[in-house]
Coordinates of C-alpha atoms in Angstrom, one line a residue:
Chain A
X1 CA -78.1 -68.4 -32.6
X2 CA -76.5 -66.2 -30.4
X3 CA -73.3 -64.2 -31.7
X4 CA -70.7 -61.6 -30.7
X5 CA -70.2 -58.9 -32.9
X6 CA -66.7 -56.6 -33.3
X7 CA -68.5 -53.6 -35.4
X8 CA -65.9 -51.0 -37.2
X9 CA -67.8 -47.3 -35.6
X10 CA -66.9 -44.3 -37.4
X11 CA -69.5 -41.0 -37.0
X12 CA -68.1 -39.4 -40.0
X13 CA -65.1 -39.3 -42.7
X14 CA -62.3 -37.5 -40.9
X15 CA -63.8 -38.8 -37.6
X16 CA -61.3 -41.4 -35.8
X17 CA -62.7 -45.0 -35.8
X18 CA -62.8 -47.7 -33.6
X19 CA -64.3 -51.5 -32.5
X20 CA -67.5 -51.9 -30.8
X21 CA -69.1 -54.8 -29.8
X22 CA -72.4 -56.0 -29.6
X23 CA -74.6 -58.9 -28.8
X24 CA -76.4 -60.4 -31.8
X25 CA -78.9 -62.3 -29.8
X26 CA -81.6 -64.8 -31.6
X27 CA -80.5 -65.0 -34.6
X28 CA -82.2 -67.3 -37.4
X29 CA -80.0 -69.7 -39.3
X30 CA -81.8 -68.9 -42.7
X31 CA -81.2 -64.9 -41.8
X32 CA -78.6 -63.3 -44.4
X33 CA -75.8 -61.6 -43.1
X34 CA -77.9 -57.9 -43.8
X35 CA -80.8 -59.4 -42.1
X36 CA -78.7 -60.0 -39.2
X37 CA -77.5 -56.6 -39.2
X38 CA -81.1 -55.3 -39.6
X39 CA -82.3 -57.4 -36.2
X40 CA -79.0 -55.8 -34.2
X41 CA -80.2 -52.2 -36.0
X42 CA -84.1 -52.7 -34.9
X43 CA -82.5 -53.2 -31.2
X44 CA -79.9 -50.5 -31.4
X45 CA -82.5 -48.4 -32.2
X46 CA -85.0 -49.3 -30.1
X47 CA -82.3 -48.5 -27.3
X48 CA -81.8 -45.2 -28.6
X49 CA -78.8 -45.7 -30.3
X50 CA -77.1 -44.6 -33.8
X51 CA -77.8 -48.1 -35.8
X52 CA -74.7 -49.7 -37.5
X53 CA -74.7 -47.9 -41.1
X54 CA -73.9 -50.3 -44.0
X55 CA -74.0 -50.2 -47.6
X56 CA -77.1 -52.7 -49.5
X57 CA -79.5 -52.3 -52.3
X58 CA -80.3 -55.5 -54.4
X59 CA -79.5 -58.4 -51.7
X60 CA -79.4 -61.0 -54.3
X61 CA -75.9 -60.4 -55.4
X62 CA -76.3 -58.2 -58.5
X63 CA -75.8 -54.5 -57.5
X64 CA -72.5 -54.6 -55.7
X65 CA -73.5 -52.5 -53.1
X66 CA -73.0 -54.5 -50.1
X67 CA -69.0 -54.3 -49.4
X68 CA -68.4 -55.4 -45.9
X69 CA -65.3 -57.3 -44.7
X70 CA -66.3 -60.5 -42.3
X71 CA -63.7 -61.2 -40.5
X72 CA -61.4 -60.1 -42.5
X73 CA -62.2 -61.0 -46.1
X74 CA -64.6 -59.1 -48.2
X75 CA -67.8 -60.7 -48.9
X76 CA -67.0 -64.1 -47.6
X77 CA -64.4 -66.8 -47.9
X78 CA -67.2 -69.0 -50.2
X79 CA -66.6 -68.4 -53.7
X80 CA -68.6 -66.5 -55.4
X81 CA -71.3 -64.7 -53.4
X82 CA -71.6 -61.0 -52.2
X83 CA -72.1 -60.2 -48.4
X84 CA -75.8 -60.2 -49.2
X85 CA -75.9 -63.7 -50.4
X86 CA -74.0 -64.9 -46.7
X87 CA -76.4 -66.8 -44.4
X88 CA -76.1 -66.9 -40.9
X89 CA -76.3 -70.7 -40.7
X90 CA -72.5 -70.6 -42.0
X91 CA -71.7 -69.7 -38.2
X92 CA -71.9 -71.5 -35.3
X93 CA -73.3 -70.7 -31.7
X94 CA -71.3 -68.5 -29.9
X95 CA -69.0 -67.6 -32.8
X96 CA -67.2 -63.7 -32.2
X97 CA -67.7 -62.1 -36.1
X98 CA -65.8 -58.9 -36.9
X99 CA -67.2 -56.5 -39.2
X100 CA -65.0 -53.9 -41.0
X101 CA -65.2 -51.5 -44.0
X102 CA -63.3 -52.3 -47.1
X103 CA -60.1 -51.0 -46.6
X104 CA -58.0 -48.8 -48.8
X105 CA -56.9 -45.0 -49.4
X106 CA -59.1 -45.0 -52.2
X107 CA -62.1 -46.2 -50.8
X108 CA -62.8 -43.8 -47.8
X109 CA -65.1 -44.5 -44.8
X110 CA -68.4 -42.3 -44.9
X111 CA -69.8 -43.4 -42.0
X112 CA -69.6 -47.0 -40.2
X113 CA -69.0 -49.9 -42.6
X114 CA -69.8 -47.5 -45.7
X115 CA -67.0 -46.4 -48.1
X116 CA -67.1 -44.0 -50.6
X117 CA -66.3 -46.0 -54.2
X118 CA -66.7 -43.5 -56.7
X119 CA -62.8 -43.6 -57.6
X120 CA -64.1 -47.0 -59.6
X121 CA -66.9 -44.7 -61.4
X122 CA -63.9 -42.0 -62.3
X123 CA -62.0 -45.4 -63.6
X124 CA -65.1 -46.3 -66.0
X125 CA -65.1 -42.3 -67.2
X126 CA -61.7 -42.4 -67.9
X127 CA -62.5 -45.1 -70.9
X128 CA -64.4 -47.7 -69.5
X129 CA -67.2 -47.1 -72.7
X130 CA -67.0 -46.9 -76.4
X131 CA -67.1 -43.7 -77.5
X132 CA -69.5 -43.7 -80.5
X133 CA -73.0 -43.1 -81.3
X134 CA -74.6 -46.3 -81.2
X135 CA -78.1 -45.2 -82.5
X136 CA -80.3 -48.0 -82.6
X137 CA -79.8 -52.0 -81.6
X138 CA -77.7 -53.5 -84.6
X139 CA -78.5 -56.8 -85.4
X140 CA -77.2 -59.0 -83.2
X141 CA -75.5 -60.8 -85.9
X142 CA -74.3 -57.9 -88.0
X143 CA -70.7 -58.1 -86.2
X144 CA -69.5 -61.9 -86.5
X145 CA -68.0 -62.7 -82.8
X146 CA -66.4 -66.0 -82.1
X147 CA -67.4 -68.1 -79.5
X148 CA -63.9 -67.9 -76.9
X149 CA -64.4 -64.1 -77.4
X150 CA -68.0 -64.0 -76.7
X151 CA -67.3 -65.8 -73.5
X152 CA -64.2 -64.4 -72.3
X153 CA -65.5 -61.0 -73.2
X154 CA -68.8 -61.8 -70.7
X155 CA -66.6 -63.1 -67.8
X156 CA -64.9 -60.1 -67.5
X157 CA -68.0 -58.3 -68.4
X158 CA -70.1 -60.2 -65.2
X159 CA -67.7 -57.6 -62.8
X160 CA -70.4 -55.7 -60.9
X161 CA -67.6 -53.1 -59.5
X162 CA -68.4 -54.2 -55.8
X163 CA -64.6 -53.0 -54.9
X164 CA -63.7 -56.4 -53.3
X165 CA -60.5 -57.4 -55.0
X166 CA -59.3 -53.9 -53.9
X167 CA -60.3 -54.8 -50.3
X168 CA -58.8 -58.2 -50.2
X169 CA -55.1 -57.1 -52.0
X170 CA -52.7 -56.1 -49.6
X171 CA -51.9 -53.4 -51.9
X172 CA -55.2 -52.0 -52.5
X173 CA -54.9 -52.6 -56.0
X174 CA -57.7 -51.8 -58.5
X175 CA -56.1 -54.0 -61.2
X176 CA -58.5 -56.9 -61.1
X177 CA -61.3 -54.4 -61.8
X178 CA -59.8 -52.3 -64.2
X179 CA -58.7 -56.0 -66.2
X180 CA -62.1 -56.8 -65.9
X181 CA -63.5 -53.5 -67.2
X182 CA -60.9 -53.0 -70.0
X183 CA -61.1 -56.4 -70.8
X184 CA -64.7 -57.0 -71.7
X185 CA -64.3 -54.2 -74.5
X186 CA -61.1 -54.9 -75.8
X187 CA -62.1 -58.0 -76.5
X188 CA -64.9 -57.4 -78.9
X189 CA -64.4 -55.7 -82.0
X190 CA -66.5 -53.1 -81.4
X191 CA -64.1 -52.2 -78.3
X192 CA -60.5 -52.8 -80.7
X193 CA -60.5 -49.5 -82.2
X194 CA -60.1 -47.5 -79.0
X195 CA -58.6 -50.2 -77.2
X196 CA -55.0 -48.1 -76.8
X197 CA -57.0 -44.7 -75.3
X198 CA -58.6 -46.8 -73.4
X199 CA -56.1 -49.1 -71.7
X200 CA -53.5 -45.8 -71.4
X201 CA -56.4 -43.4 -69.8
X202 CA -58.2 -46.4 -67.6
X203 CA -54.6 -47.3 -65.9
X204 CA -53.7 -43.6 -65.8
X205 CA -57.0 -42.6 -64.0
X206 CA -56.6 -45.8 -61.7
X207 CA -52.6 -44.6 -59.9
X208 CA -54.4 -41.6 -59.6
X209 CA -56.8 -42.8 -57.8
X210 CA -54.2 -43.9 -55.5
X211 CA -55.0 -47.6 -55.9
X212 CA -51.6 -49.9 -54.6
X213 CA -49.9 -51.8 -57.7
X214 CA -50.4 -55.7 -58.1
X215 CA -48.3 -58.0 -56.7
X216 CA -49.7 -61.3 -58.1
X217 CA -51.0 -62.4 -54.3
X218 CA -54.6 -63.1 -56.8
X219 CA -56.3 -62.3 -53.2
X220 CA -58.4 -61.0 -55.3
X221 CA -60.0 -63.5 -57.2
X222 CA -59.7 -65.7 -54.5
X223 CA -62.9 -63.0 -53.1
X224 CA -64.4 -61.9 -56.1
X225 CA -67.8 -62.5 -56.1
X226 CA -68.1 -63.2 -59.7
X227 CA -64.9 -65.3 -59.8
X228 CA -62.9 -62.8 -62.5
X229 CA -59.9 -64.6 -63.3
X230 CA -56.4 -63.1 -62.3
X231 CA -56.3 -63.5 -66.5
X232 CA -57.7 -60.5 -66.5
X233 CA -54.9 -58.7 -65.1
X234 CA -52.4 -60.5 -67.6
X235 CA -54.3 -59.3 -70.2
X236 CA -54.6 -55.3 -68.8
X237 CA -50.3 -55.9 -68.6
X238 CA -49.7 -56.8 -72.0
X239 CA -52.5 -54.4 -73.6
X240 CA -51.0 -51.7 -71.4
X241 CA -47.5 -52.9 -72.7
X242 CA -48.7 -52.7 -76.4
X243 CA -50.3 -49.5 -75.5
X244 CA -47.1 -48.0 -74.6
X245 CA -45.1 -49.0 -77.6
X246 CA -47.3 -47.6 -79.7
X247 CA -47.8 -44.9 -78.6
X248 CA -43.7 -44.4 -78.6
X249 CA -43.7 -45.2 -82.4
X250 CA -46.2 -44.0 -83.6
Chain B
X1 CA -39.4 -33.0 -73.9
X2 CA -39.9 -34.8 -76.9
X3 CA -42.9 -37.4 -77.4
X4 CA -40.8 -40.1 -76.7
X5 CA -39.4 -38.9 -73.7
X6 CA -42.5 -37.8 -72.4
X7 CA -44.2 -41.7 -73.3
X8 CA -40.9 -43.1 -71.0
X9 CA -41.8 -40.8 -68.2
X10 CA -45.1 -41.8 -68.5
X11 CA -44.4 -45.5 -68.6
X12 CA -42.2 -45.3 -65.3
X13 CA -44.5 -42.6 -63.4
X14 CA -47.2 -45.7 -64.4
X15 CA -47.7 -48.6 -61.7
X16 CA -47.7 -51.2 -64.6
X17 CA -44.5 -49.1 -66.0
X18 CA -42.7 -50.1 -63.2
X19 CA -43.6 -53.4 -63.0
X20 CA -42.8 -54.2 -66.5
X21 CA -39.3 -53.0 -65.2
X22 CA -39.2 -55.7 -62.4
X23 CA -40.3 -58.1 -65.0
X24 CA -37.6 -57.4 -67.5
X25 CA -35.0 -56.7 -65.3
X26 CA -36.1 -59.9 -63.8
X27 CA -35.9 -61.7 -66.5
X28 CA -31.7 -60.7 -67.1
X29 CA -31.3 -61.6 -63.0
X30 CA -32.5 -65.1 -63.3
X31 CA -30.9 -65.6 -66.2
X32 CA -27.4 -64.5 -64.7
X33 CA -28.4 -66.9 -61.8
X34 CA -28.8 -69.8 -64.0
X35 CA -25.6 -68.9 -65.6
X36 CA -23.6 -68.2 -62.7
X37 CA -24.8 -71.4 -61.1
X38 CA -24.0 -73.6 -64.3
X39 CA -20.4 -72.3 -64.3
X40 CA -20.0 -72.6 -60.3
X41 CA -20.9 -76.2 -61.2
X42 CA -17.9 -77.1 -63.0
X43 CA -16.4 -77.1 -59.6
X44 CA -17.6 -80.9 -59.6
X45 CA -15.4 -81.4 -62.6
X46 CA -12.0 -80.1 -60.5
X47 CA -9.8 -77.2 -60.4
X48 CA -8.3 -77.3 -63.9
X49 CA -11.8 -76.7 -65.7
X50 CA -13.1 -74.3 -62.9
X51 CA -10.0 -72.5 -63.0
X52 CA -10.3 -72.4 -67.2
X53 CA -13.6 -70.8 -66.8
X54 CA -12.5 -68.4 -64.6
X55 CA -9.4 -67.1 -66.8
X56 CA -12.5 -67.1 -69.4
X57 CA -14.7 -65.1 -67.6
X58 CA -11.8 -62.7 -67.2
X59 CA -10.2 -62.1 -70.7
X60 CA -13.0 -62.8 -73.1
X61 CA -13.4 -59.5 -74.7
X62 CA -9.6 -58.7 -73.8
X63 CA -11.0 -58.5 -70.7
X64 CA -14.5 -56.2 -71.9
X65 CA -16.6 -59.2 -71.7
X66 CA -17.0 -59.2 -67.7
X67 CA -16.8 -55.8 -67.5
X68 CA -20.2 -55.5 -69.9
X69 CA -22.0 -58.5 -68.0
X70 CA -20.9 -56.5 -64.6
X71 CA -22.6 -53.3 -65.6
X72 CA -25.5 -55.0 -67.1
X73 CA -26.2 -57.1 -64.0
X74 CA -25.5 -54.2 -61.9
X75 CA -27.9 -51.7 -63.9
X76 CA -30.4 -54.4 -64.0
X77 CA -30.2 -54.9 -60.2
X78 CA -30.0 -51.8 -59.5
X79 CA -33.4 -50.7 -61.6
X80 CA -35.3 -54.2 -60.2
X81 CA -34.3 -52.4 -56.6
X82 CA -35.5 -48.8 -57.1
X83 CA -38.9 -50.0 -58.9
X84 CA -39.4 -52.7 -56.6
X85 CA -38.9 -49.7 -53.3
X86 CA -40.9 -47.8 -55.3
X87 CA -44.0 -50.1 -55.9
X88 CA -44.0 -51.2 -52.3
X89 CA -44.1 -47.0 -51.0
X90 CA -46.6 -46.8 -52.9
X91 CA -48.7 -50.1 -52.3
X92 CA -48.2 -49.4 -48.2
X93 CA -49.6 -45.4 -48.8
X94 CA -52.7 -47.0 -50.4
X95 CA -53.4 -49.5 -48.1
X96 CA -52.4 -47.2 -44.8
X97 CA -55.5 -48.9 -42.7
X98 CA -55.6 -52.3 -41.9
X99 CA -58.3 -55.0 -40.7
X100 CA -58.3 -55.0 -37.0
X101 CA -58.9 -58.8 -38.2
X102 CA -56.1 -59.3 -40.9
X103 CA -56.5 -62.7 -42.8
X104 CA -55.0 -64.3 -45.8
X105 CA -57.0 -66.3 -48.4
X106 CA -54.3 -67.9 -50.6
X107 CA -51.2 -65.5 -50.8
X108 CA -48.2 -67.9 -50.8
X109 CA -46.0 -67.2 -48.0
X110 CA -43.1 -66.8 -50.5
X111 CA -45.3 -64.0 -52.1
X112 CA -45.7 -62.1 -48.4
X113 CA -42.4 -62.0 -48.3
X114 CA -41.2 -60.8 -51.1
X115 CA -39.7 -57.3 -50.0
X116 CA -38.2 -59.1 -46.8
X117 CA -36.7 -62.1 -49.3
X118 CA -35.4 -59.0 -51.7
X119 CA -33.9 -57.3 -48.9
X120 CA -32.1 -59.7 -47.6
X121 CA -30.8 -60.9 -50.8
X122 CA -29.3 -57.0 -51.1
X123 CA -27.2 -57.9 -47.8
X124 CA -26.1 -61.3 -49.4
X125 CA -25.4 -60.2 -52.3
X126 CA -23.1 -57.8 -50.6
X127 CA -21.3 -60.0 -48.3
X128 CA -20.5 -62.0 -51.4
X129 CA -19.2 -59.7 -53.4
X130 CA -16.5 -59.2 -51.1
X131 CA -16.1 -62.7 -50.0
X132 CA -15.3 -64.0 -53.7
X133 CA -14.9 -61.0 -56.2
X134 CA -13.3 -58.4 -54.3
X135 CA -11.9 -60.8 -51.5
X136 CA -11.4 -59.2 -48.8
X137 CA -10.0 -62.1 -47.0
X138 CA -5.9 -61.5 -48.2
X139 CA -6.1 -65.5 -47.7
X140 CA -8.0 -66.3 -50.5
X141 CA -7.1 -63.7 -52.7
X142 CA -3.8 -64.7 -52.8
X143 CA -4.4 -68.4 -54.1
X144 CA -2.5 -69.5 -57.2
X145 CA -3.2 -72.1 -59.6
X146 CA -0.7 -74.7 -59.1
X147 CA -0.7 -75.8 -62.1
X148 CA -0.2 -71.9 -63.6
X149 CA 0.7 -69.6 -60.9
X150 CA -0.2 -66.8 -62.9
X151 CA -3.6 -66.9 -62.6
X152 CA -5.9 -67.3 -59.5
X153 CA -6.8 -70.4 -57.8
X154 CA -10.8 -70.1 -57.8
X155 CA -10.7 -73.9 -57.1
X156 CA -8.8 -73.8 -53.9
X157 CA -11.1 -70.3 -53.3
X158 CA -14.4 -72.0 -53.0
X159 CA -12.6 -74.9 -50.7
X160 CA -11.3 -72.4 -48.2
X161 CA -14.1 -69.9 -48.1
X162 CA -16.8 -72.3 -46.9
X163 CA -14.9 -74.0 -44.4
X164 CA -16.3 -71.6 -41.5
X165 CA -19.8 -73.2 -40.8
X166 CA -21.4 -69.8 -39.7
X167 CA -20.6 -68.9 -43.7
X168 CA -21.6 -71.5 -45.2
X169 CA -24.8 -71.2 -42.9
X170 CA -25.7 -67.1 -44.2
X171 CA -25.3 -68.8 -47.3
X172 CA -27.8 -71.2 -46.7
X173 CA -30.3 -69.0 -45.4
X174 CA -29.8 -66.5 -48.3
X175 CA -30.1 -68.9 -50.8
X176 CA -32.9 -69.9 -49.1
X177 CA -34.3 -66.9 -49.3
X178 CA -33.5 -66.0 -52.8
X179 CA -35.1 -69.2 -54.0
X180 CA -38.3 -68.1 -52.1
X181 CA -38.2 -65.2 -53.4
X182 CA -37.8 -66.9 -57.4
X183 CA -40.8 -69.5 -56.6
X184 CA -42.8 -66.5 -56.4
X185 CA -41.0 -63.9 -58.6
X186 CA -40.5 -66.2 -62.0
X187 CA -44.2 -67.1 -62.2
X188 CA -45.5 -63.0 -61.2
X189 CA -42.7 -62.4 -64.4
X190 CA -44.9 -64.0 -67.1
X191 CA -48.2 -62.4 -65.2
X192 CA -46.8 -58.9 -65.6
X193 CA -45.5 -59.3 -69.1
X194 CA -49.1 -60.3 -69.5
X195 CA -48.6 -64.3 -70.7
X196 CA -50.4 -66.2 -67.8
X197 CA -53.5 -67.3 -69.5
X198 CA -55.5 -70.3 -68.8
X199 CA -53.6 -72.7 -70.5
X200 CA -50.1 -71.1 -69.8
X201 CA -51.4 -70.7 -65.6
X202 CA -50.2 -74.2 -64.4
X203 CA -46.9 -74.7 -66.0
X204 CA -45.9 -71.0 -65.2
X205 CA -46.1 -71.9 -61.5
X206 CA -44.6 -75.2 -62.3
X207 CA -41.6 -73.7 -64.1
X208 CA -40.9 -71.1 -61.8
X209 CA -41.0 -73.8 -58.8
X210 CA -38.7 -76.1 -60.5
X211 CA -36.3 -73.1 -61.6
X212 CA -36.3 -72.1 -57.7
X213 CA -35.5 -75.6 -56.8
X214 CA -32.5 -76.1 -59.3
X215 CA -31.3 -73.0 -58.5
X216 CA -31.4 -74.0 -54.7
X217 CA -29.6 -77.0 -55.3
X218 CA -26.8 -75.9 -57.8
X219 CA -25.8 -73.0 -55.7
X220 CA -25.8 -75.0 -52.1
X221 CA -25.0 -77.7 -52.8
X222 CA -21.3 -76.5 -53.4
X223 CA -21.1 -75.0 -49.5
X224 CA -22.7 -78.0 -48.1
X225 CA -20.4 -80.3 -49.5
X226 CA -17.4 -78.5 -48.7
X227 CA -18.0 -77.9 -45.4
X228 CA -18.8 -81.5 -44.4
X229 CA -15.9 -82.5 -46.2
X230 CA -17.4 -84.3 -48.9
X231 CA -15.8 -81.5 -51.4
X232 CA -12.4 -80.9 -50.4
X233 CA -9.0 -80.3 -51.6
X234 CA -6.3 -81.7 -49.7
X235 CA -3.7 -78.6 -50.8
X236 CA -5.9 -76.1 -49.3
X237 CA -7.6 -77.5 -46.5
X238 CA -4.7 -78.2 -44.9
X239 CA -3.7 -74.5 -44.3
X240 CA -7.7 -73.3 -44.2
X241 CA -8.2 -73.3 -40.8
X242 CA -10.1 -70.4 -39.3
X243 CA -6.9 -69.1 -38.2
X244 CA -5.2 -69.3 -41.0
X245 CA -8.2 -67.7 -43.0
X246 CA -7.4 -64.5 -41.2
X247 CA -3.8 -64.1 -42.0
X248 CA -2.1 -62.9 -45.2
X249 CA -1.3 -66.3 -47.5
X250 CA 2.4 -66.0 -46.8

C-alpha cells in the first residue's frame, strides 16, 4: 500500500510548526498505524533525516500514550481503539492521511506529534485519590457495593487519561476526563467522604489548567477510546453543583 | 469578603459556575418563550381576547406585574449573555490551534452554531422590541381598540406589522434561528444541571426537539398567516399599506 502522508513538524516547543509530506511507500495491510510510522522513520533515517517523533509505549491500547490526530480525529473514527490499535488495512491505495498533535493550550507540542499531558497528572493530584491510609488489602467483601455502582464506578474507572476527549472538543475541554476520574471514586463509598474536596479541587485545578468549558458537542465520547459516557460529565455538573451549596451552607 | 461571598466568586470564576448560570437562566428564557408564545396565540381566538390579555399583561399588579417579569427576563438575558461571551473567550483561548485537517464526528450543526444562533437572536430580539413594545412605527402605536378606545389595539398591531414581507421574513429566519438554537440548548440544560443519565438521555433530546418545534410553529405561524392573508383584519389592512405604515395614524 502506497500512501501520502501530511506530518505536523515542529523541532521544539516555542519552535513554529508546519505540514510536511512524505511518501509512505509499501506499506502492509496488517501494519498498525505506529508500525507505519516506524517503516517511514527507518527511511527517514536512513536518508539522514530527523525521524517523525511520536508518543507510544504499550501498543495494545492500555497505556494511553499514543495521542495522534488522523485526519483530524484523535485515535480514529472506530469506536473504541487507541491510535496503536489502527491498522493500515482501514486505508486504501493511494489515500493522503494527515497526521497532527492533539490540539489544545493545555496540551503543548514538545516536539513533532508529542504533547506534553501532565496538566491531566496535576488534575489527578488535585483529588483524583482517596486520601487515607489504606494499609493492607481489605477483604474484598468487607464494604458491601451494589452491582449498578460496581459497574458504573469501573466504566468511568476504564479512563486511561490518553487526553483524546480534550483533543476532539472544540473547546479543549477536560471535562470528560475529569467526569471520568471524579466519578469512579465518588461513586464508591470509600470515595463519598471526600467526594466535595474532591469535586471542588479536581474542577478548580482543571480551569487552571486552561482546559475550554463543555459545550455538550459529546465529540468526546464519540473518540474515546474506552467509550466513557458523556454521563460522566452530568454527573461531575451536579456533584460540582452539590459541592458548591454546601460548601455555602455549611 | 465573607465565606459566602467568597463561595459565589468562586462559583462564577468556575467554568461549571458559569454554565450552571446558562442553565438556570435558561431555564426562565424558555419558559418566558413558551409563555409569550401561548398568549401571542390567543390571536387565533380574535381581537377582544388578545386585546384582554394585553390590558392584563399591563395592570396586573397595578401595573408591577410586567414591570417584575420585564426585569427578570431582562436580568436573566442579560446574565445567559455575559456567561455565555464569557465561556466562549475562554473555550477559543484554549483551543487557539487548530487541525490543519478540522473534522466533526457527531456535533449537531445546531450545537456549532450556537454563539452565531445566540447572536443573532440578540439583534432580533432588539428589532422586536421596538417593532411591538416600544413601537417605533407611530402607525401602530397609535391603534385603538374599537371596541374600548382607551386601550391599545394589539389585535390590529400584529395585523399591520407583518404586512411588509421583508419583516415577516427577519422574523422567519430569527425564529429559525432561535429554535436551532433551543433544539440544542434545552437538552445541554438538563446535561449541565447534571440530569442526563442513561435512562433520562433519549427523551431529553426528544423534549428539547419537540419544545423547539412548538415553539417554531406558535411563534411563525402568526407572521405567516398574516402576511399571505390568511390572518387578516379587514379594519386595519385597509389602511396598512407600506405607505401608510410610515405615516403618523391620523
Amino acid at each position: 500500500m502506497n500512501l501520502t502522508l501530511k506530518v505536523w513538524r515542529q523541532s521544539s516547543p516555542n519552535a513554529t510548526g508546519r505540514i510536511e509530506t512524505y511518501e509512505a511507500r509499501d506499506i502492509p495491510g496488517e501494519a498498525s498505524f505506529l508500525e507505519m510510522l516506524d517503516i517511514v522513520n527507518t527511511g527517514i533515517i536512513e536518508a539522514g533525516g530527523e525521524p517523525i517523533h511520536f508518543d507510544h509505549d504499550c501498543r495494545e491500547g492500555i497505556c494511553g500514550s499514543c495521542s495522534l490526530a488522523i485526519n483530524g480525529v484523535p485515535h480514529s473514527r472506530e469506536n473504541g481503539i487507541t491510535t496503536c490499535q489502527v491498522h493500515m488495512r482501514k486505508f486504501r491505495e493511494g489515500d493522503t492521511i494527515w497526521i497532527e498533535p492533539f490540539r489544545a493550550r493545555a496540551f503543548p507540542v514538545i516536539k513533532d506529534l508529542m504533547v506534553d499531558r501532565s496538566a491531566f497528572d496535576r488534575i489527578i493530584a488535585a483529588g483524583g485519590f482517596i486520601d487515607v491510609r489504606t494499609g493492607s488489602a481489605p477483604e474484598a467483601n468487607a464494604i458491601a457495593i451494589g452491582k449498578e455502582d460496581a459497574d458504573e464506578a469501573f466504566d468511568a474507572a476504564t479512563c486511561i487519561g490518553c487526553g483524546a476527549c480534550v483533543a476532539a472538543c472544540k473547546n479543549a475541554s477536560a471535562m470528560l476526563f475529569v467526569g471520568a476520574k471524579a466519578a469512579h471514586l465518588n461513586i464508591l463509598p470509600q470515595g463519598h467522604p471526600e467526594k466535595d474536596k474532591r469535586v471542588l479541587a479536581m474542577v478548580r485545578q482543571m480551569d487552571a489548567e486552561g482546559f475550554g468549558n463543555c459545550t455538550n458537542q459529546y465529540e468526546c465520547e464519540a473518540v474515546c477510546p474506552k467509550e466513557i459516557s458523556a454521563d460522566v460529565i452530568a454527573k461531575l455538573n451536579r456533584d460540582y453543583a452539590a459541592a458548591v451549596v454546601r460548601e455555602a451552607v455549611e | 469578603m465573607n465565606a459566602l461571598g467568597k463561595t459565589l466568586c468562586r462559583f462564577w470564576a468556575s467554568s461549571i459556575g458559569k454554565k450552571l448560570v446558562v442553565a438556570i437562566t435558561g431555564v426562565m428564557l424558555v419558559g418566558f418563550l413558551l409563555g409569550h408564545m401561548t398568549g401571542n396565540l390567543l390571536v387565533y381566538q380574535g381581537r377582544e381576547d388578545l386585546n384582554d390579555y394585553a390590558y392584563f399583561l399591563h395592570h396586573f399588579l397595578h401595573g408591577w406585574g410586567i414591570w417584575l417579569a420585564r426585569f427578570g427576563i431582562i436580568a436573566a438575558f442579560v446574565l445567559h449573555i455575559i456567561a455565555t461571551i464569557s465561556l466562549t473567550r475562554q473555550n477559543r483561548a484554549a483551543r487557539s490551534s487548530q487541525y490543519a485537517c478540522e473534522t466533526t464526528v457527531q456535533a449537531s450543526p445546531s450545537s456549532r452554531l450556537m454563539i452565531w444562533s445566540g447572536l443573532t437572536v440578540i439583534a432580533f430580539v432588539i428589532f422586536h422590541l421596538f417593532h411591538f413594545t416600544v413601537r417605533v412605527d407611530p402607525a401602530l402605536a397609535s391603534l385603538k381598540d374599537p371596541a374600548d378606545p382607551s386601550r391599545h389595539d394589539v389585535y390590529g398591531m400584529l395585523i399591520a406589522g407583518f404586512q411588509n414581507p421583508l419583516i415577516v421574513l427577519f422574523y422567519l429566519v430569527s425564529i429559525t434561528l432561535l429554535c436551532s438554537h433551543l433544539s440544542h440548548g434545552i437538552a445541554s440544560i438538563f446535561q449541565t444541571l447534571g440530569l442526563r443519565t442513561e435512562k433520562t438521555r433519549v427523551p431529553i433530546e426528544r423534549l428539547g426537539l419537540a419544545i423547539s418545534v412548538l415553539l417554531w410553529i406558535g411563534f411563525l405561524s402568526i407572521p405567516l398567516l398574516i402576511v399571505t392573508g390568511v390572518l387578516t383584519d379587514t379594519e386595519v389592512t385597509s389602511m396598512a399599506t407600506p405607505a401608510v405604515l410610515s405615516e403618523p395614524n391620523p
